[in-house]
Short mmCIF file of N, CA and C in Angstrom, two decimals:
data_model
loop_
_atom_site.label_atom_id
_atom_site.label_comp_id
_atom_site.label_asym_id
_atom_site.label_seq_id
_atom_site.Cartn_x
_atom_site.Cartn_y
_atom_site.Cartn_z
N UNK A 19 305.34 100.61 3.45
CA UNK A 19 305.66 100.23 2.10
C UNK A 19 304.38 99.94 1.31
N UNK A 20 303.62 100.44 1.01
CA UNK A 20 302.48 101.13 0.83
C UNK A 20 302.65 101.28 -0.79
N UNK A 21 301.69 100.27 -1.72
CA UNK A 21 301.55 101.04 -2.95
C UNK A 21 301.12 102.31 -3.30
N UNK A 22 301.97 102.67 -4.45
CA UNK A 22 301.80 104.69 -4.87
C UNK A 22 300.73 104.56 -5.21
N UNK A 23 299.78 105.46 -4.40
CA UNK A 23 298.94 106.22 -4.92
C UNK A 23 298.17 105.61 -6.63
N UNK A 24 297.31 105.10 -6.59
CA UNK A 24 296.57 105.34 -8.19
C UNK A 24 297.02 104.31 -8.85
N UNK A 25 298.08 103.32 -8.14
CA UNK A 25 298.83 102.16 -9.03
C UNK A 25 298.03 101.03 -9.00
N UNK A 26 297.52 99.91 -9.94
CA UNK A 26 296.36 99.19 -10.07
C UNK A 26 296.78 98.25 -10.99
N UNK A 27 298.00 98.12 -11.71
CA UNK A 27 298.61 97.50 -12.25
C UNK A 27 298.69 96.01 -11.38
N UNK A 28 297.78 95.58 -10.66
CA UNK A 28 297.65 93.91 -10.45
C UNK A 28 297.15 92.79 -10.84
N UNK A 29 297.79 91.78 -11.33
CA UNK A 29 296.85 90.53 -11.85
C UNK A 29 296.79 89.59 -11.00
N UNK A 30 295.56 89.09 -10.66
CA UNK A 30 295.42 87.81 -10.09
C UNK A 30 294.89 86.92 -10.62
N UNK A 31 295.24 86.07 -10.70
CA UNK A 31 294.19 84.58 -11.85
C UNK A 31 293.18 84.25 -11.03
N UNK A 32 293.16 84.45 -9.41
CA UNK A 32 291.83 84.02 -8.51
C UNK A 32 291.21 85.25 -7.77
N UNK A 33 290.71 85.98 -8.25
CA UNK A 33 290.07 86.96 -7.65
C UNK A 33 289.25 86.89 -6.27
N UNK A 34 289.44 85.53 -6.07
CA UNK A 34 288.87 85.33 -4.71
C UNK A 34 289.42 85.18 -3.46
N UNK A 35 290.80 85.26 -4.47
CA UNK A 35 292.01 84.79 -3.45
C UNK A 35 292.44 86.04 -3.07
N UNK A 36 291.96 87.20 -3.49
CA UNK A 36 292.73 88.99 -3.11
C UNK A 36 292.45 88.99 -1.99
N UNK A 37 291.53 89.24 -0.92
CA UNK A 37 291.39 89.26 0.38
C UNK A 37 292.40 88.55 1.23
N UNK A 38 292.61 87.48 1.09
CA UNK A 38 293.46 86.12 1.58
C UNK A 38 295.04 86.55 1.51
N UNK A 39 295.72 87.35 0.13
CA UNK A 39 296.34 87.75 -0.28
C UNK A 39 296.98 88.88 0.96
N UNK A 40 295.87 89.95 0.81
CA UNK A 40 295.74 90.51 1.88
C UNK A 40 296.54 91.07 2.81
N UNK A 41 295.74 90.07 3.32
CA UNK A 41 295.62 89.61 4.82
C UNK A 41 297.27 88.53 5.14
N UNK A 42 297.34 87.96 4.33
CA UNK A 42 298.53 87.26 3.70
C UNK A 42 300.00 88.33 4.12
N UNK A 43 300.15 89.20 3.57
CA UNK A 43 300.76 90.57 3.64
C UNK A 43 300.98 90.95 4.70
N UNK A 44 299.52 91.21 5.55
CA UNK A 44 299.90 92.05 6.27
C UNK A 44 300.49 91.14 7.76
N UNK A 45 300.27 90.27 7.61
CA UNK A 45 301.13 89.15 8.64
C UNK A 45 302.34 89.02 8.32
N UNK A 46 302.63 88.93 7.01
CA UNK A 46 304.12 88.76 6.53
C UNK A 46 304.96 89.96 7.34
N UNK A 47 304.14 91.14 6.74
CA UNK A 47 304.81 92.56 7.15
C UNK A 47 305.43 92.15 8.81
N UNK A 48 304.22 92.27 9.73
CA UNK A 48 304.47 91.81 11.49
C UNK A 48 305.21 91.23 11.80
N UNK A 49 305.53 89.77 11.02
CA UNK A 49 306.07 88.96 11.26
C UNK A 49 307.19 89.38 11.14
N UNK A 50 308.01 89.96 9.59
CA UNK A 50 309.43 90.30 9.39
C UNK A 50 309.98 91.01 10.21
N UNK A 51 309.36 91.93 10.26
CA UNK A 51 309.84 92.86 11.08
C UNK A 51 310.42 92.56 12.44
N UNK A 52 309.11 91.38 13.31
CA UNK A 52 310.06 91.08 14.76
C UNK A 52 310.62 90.26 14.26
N UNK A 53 310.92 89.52 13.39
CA UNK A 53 312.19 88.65 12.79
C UNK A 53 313.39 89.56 12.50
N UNK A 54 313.30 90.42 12.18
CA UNK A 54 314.22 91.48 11.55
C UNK A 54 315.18 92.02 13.17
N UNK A 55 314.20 92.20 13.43
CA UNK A 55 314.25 92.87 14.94
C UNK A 55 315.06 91.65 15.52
N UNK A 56 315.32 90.64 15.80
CA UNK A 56 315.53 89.46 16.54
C UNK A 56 316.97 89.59 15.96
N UNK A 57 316.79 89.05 14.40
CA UNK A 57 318.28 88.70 14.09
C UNK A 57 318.75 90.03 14.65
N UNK A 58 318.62 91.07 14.01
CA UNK A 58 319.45 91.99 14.57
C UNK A 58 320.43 91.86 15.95
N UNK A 59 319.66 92.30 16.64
CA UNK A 59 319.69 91.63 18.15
C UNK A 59 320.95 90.24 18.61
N UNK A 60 320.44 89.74 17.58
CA UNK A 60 321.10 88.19 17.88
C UNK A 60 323.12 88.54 17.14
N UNK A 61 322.58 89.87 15.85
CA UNK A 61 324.04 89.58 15.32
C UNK A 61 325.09 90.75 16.36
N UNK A 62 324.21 91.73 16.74
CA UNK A 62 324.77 92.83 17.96
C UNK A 62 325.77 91.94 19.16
N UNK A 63 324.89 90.59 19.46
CA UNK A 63 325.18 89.84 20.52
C UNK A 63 326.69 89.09 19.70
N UNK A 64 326.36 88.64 18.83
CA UNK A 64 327.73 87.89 18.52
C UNK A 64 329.08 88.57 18.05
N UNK A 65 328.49 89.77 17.35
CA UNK A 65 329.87 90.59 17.69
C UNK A 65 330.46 90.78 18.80
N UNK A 66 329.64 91.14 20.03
CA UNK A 66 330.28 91.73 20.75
C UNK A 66 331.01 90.56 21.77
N UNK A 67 330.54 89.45 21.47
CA UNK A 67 331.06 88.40 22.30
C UNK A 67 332.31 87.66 20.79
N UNK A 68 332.30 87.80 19.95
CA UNK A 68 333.84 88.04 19.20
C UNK A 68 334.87 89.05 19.57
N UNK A 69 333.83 90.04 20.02
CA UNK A 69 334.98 91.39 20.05
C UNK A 69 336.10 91.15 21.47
N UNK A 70 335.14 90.46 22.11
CA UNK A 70 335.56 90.15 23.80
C UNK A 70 336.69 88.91 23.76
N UNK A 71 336.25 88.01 23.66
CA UNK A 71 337.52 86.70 22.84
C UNK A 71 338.90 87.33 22.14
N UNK A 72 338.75 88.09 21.96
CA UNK A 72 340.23 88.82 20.78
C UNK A 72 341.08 88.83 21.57
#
């Protein structure tokens, strides 16, 4: 999820803070994802142990 190409349309009020920003990002990204990955996982599990109870 990668900005298009040539797009530069960003404001920051702390230009010192862009690096931080970053880097900021790209942990977020890692992070969601095995979060993403987990719940998933976790909601697969509770269906199927609803489906079993019926």
């Amino acid at each position: 999820m990668d900005a298009k190409p040539g797009f530069t349309d960003y404001i920051l009020k702390d230009i010192s803070l862009a690096d931080f920003r970053r880097k900021e990002l790209s942990l977020a990204k890692t992070e969601m994802a095995g979060l993403m990955a987990t719940l998933g996982k976790r909601q697969a599990e509770a269906v199927r142990r609803r489906g079993s109870m019926a």
